[in-house]
Coordinates of C-alpha atoms and ligand atoms in Angstrom, one line a residue:
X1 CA -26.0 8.5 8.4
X2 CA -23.2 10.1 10.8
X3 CA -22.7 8.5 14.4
X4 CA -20.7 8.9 16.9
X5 CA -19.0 5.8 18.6
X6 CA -19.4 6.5 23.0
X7 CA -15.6 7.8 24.0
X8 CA -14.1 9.1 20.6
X9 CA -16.0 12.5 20.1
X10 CA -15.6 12.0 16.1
X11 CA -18.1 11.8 13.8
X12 CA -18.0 8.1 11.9
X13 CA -20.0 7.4 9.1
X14 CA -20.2 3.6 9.6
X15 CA -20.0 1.2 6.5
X16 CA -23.8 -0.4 6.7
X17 CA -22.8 -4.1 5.3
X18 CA -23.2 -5.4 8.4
X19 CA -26.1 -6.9 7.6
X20 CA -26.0 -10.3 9.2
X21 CA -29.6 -11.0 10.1
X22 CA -29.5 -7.6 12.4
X23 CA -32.0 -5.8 11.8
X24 CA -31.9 -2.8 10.1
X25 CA -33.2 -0.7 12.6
X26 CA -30.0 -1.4 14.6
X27 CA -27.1 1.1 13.3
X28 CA -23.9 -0.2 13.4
X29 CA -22.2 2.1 16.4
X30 CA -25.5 0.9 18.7
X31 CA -25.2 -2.7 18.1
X32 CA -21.1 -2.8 18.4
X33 CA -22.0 -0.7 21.7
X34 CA -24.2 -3.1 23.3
X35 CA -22.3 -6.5 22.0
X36 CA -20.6 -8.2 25.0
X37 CA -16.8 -7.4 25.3
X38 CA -14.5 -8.7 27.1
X39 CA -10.6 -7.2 27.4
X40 CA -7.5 -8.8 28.6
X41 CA -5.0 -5.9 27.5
X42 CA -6.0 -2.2 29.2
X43 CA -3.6 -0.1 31.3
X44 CA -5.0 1.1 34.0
X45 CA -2.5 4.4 34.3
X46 CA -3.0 4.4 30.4
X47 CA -6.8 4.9 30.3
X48 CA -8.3 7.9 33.0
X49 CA -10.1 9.9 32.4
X50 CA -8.7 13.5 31.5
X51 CA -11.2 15.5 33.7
X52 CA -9.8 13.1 36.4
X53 CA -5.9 13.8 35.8
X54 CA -6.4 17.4 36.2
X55 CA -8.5 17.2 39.3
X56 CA -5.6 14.7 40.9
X57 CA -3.4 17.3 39.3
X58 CA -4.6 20.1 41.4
X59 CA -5.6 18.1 44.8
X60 CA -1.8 16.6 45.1
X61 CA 0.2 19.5 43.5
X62 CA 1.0 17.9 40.2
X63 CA 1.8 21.1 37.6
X64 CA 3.1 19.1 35.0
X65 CA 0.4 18.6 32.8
X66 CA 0.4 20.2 29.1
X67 CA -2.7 21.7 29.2
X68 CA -5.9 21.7 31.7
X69 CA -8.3 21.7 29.7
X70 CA -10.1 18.2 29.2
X71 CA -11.2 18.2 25.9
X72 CA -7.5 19.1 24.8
X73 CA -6.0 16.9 27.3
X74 CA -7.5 13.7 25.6
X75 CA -6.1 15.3 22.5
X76 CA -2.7 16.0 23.1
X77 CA -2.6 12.2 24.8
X78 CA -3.1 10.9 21.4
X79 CA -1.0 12.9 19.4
X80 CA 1.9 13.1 21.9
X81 CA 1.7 9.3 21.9
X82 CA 1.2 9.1 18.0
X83 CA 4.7 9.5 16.8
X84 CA 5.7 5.9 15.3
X85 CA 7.8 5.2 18.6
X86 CA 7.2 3.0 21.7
X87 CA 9.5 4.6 23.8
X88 CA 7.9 8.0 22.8
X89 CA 4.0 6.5 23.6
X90 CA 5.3 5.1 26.8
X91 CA 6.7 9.0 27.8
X92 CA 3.1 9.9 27.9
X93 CA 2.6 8.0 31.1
X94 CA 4.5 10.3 33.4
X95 CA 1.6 12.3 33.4
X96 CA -0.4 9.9 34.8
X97 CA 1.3 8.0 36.5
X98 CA 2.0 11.6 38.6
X99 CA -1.4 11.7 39.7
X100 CA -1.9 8.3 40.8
X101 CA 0.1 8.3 44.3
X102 CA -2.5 8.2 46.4
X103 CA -4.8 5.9 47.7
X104 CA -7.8 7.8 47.0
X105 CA -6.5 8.4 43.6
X106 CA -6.2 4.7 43.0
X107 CA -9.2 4.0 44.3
X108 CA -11.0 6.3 41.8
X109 CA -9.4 5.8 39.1
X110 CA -10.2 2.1 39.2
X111 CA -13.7 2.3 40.0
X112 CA -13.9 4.9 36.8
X113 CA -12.4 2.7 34.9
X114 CA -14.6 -0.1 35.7
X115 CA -17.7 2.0 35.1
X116 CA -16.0 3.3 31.9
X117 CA -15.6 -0.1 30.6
X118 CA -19.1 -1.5 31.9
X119 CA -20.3 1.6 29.8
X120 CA -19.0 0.7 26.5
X121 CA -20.6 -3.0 27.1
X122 CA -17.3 -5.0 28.9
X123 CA -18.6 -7.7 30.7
X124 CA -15.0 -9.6 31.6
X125 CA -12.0 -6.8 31.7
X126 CA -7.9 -7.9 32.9
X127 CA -6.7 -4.7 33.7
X128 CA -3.0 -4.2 34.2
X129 CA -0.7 -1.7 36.1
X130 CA 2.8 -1.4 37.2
X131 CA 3.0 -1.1 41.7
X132 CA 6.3 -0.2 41.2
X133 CA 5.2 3.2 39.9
X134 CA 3.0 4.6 42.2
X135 CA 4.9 4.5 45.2
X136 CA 6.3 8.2 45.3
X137 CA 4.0 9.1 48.0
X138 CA 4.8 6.9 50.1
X139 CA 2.2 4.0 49.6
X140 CA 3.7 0.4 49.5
X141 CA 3.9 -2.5 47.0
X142 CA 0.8 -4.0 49.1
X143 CA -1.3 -0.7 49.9
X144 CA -0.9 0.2 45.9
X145 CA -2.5 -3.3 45.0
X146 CA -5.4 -2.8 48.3
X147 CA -6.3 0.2 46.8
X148 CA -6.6 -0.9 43.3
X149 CA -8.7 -3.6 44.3
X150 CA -10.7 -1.5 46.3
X151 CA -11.6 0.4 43.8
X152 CA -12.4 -2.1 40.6
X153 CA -14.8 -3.7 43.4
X154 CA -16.3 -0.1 44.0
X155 CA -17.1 0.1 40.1
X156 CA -18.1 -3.2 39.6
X157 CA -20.7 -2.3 42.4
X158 CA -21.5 0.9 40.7
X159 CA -22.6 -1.0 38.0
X160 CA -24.5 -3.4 39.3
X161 CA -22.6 -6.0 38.4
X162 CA -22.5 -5.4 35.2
X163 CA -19.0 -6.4 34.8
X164 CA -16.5 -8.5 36.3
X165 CA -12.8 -6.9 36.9
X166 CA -9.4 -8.7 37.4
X167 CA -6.0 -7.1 37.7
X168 CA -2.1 -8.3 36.6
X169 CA 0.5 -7.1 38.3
X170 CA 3.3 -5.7 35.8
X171 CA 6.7 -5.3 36.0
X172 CA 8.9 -2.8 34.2
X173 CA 11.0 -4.2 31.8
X174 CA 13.8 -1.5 32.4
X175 CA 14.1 -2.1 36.0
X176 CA 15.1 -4.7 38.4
X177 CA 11.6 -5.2 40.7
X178 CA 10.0 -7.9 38.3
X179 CA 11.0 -10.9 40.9
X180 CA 9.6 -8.5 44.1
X181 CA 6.4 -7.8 41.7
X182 CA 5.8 -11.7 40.7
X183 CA 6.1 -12.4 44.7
X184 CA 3.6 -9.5 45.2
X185 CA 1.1 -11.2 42.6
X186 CA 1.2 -14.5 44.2
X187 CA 0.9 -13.1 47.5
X188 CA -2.4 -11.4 46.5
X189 CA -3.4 -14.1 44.3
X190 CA -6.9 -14.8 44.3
X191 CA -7.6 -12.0 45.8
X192 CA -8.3 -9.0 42.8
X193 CA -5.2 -9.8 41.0
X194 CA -5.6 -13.3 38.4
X195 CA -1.8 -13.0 37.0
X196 CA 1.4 -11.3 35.8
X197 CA 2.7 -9.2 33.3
X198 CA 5.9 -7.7 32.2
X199 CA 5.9 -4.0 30.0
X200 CA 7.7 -1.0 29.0
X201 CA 10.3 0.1 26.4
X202 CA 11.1 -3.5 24.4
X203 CA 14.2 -2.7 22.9
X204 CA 17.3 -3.8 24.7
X205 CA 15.2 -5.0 27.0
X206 CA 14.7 -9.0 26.6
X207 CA 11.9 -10.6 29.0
X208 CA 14.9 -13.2 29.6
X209 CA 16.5 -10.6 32.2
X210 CA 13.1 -11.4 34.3
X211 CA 13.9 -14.8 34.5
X212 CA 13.9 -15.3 38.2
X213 CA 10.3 -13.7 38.4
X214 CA 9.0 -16.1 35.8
X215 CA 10.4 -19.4 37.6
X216 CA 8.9 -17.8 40.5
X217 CA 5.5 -17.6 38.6
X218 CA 5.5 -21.1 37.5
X219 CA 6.8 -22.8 41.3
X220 CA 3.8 -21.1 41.8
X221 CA 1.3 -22.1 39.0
X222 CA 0.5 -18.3 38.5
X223 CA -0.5 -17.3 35.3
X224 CA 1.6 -14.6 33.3
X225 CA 2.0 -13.0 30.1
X226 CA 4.5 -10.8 28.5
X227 CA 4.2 -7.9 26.0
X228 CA 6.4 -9.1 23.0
X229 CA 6.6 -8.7 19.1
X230 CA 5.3 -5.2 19.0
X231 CA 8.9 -3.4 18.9
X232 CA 10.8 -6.2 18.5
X233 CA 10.3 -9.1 16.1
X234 CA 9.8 -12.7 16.4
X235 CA 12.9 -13.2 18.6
X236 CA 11.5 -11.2 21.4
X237 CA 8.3 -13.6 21.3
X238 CA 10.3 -16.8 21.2
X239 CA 11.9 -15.8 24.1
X240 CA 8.7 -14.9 26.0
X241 CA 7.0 -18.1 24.9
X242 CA 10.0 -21.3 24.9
X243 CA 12.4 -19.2 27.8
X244 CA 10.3 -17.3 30.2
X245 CA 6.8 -19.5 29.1
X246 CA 4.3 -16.8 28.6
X247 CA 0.6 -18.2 28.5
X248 CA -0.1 -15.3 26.3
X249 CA 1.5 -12.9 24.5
X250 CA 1.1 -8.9 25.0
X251 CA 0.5 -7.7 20.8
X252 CA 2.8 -10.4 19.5
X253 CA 2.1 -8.9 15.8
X254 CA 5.4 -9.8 14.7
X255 CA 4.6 -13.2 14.7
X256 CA 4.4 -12.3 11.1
X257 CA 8.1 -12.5 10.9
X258 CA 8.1 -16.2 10.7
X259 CA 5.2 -16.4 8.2
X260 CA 5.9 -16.8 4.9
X261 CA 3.9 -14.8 2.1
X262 CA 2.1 -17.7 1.6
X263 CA 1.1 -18.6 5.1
X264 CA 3.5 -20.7 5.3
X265 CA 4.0 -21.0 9.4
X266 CA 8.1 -21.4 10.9
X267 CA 8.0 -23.3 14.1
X268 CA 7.9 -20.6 16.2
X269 CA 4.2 -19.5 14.6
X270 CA 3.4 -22.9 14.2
X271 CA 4.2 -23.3 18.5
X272 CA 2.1 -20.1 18.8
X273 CA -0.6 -21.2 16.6
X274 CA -1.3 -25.2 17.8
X275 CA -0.8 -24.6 21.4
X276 CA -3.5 -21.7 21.3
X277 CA -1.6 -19.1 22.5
X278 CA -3.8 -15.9 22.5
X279 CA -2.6 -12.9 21.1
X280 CA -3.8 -9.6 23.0
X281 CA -4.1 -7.2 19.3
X282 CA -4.7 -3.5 20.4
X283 CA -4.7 -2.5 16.5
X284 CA -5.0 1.3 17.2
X285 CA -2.2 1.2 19.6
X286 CA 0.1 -0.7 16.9
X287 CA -0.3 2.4 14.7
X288 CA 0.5 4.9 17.2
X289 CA 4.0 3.3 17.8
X290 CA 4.5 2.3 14.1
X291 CA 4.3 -1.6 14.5
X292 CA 1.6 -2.0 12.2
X293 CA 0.8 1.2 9.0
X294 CA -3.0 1.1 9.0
X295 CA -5.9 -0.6 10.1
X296 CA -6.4 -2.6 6.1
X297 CA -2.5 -3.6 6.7
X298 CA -2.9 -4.6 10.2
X299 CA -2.2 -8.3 10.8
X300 CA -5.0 -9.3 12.7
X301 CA -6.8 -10.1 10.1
X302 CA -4.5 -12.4 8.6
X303 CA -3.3 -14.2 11.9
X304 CA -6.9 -15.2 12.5
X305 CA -7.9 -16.3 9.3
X306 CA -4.2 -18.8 10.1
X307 CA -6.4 -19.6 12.7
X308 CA -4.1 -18.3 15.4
X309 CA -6.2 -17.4 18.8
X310 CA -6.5 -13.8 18.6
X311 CA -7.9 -11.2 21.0
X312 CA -8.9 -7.2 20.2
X313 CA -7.8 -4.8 22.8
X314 CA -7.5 -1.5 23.4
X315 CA -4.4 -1.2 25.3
X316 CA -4.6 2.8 26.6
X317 CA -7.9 3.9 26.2
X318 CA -6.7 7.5 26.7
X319 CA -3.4 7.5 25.4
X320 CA -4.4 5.7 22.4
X321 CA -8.0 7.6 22.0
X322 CA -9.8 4.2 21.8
X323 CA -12.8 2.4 23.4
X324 CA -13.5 -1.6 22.4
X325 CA -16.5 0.2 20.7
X326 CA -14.1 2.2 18.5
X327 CA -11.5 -1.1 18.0
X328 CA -14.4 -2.7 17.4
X329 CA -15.7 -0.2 14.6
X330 CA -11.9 -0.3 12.8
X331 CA -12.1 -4.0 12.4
X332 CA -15.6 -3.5 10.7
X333 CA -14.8 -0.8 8.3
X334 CA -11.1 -2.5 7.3
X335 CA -12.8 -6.4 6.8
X336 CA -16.1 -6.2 7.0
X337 CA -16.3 -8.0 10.3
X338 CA -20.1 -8.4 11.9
X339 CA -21.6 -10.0 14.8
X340 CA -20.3 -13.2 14.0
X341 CA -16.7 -12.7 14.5
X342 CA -16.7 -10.0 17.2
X343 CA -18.7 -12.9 18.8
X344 CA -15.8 -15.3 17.9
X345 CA -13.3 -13.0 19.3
X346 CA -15.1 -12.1 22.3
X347 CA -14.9 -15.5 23.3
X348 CA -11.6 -16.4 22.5
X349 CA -10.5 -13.4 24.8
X350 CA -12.8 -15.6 27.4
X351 CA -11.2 -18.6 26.6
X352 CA -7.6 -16.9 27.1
X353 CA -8.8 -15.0 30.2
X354 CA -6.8 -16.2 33.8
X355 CA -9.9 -17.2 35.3
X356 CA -10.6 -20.6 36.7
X357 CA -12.6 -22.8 34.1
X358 CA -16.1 -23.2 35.0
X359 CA -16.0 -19.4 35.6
X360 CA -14.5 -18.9 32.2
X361 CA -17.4 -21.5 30.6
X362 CA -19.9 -19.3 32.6
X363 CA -18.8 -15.9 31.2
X364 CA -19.3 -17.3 27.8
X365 CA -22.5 -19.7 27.8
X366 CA -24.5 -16.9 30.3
X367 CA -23.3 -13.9 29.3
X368 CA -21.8 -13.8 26.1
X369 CA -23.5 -16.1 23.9
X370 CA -27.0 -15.0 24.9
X371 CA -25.5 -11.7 24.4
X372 CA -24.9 -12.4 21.0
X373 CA -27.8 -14.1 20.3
X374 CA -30.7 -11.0 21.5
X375 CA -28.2 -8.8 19.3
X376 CA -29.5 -10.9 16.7
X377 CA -33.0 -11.1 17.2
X378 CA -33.3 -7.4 18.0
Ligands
NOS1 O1 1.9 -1.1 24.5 C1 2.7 -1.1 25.5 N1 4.0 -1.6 25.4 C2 4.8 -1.7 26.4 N2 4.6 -1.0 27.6 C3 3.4 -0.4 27.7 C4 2.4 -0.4 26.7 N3 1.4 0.3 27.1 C5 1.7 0.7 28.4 N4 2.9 0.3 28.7 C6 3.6 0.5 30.0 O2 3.0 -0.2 31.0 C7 3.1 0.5 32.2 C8 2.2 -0.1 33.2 O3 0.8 0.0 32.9 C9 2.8 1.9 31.7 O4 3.2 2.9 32.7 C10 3.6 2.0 30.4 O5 4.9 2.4 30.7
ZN2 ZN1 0.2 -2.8 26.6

């Protein structure tokens, strides 16, 4: 039997021991599809749609773009961002990030990516983006955030409800705006955006230098976390976690550096590990920029079975030409994973999410337990 998993356009031919009590009816690719999912790593200048880019393209001007063609657009995303280096996948984004300057094109591309999301069955989604970059135009830090806002609540109406959307606010790691970008979160706080993130190019760029924007953070009991460990090693998540006092961790693969072949934990993993710390895993993405060799390699399998709190992401859903249905589907056919842990790993990502706690308990026990459990009894 060939399938084809929503958003990836190639064919799959699933491995069928999935069997746990599902019944058989139920092929793999429909069941991952209608599981509850919930994200906390996404970009949202890293995941539009390419028939939206080349419309923005043409409505602001933008003649940048490699090709206008959609199909081939989505294509040349992946490949142009498939080349073993972070710094080359982030390059991709100028495209983009060209075509968001606008209101209105902030505004759509959040609903889309709401509805997009809500399609492939995300009920709880954290949806980043950096302000900073979409002020060519002329918008400004607070009209860039508006907008946004505006539009996840357009798509979350669009789909009836069907999923809730928060954003973080992230700062460049290259540039100096982190402090003005942490004051901008907490300003809009409880209003669309739940926390705080820093991104961008990791090498020579420590999270240390964002110190001041961290301290401002915490004066402020915000929640943050930090990409770390994905082109950098341990040391870059040490410093994330004991300097700056991330609450999670952005990839963190690398925790592996300070885990012996024997599972053997360091401190630092053992720190990681005991005080729950959720890792945000976007296993396709880690291939694309060489910090993990294949999906049977990758590490996630091994940090949870350490019993480390691990998330599945997708990080870029266009760049990296990945849904959660498709991350989803890569974890089944490398371990054999079923309902059972997809459930265990939706809920940790619930567990980990910057929502208040009874909200967090209500996501889980209404949505995506029950969720779980009619998956079963289908
Ligand atoms: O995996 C990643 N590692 C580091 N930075 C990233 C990654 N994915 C995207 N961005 C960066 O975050 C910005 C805001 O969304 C993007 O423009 C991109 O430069
Ligand atoms: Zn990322």
């Amino acid at each position: 039997m060939r399938v084809t998993p929503p958003g990836s356009g190639v064919p799959y031919t699933p491995v069928m021991h999935l069997s746990d009590n599902l019944a058989s009816t139920v092929s793999v690719a429909d069941w991952i599809r209608r599981a509850p999912k919930a994200v906390l790593h996404d970009h949202l200048d890293g995941g539009l749609r390419p028939a939206t880019i080349i419309e923005l393209a043409r409505a602001c001007g933008y003649t940048g773009l490699p090709t206008e063609d959609p199909a081939e657009l989505a294509v040349w995303f992946r490949d142009a961002a498939d080349s073993g280096s972070l710094e080359r996948y982030l390059e991709t984004f100028a495209h983009t990030c060209a075509v968001m300057q606008t209101r209105e094109a902030l505004v759509r591309v959040a609903a889309e990516c709401a509805e997009d999301l809500a399609a492939d069955g995300v009920v709880y989604a954290e949806v980043r983006y950096a302000p900073e970059q979409h002020l060519a135009a002329g918008l400004t830090l607070d009209e860039v955030v508006e907008a946004v806002n505006e539009g996840f609540r357009e798509g979350e109406r669009r789909t009836g409800g069907r999923i809730t959307v928060g954003t973080l606010l992230t700062g460049m790691r290259h540039t100096d705006r982190s402090l003005e970008i942490a004051e901008l979160t907490v300003a809009h706080r409880d209003r669309g955006v739940c926390g705080f993130d820093i991104a961008g190019g990791e090498i020579g760029n420590p999270p240390s230098r964002h110190l001041p924007a961290f301290q401002h953070l915490k004066r402020n009991n915000c929640h943050f976390t930090i990409h770390a460990g994905e082109a950098v090693g341990a040391e870059s998540i040490h410093e994330a976690v004991q300097v700056c006092g991330a609450e999670r961790i952005g990839h963190g693969v690398r925790i592996t550096d300070d885990i012996a072949e024997d599972g053997t934990l360091g401190h630092l993993a053992a720190y990681v590990r005991d005080n729950r710390i959720a890792l945000e895993v976007c296993p396709t993405s880690n291939l694309q920029t060489g910090a993990a060799k294949d999906y049977g390699s990758h590490p996630i399998d091994r940090l949870r079975r350490l019993g480390f709190r691990v998330t599945l992401n997708t990080d870029n859903r266009l760049v990296s030409g990945t849904t959660m249905s498709e991350e989803f589907q890569h974890m089944a056919d490398a371990f054999g994973y079923g309902p059972e842990v997809f459930e265990e790993l939706t809920v940790a990502a619930v567990e980990a999410a910057f929502l208040p706690l009874p909200e967090r308990r209500r996501i889980v026990d209404e949505i995506v337990r029950p969720g779980y459990a009619a998956l079963r009894s289908a």
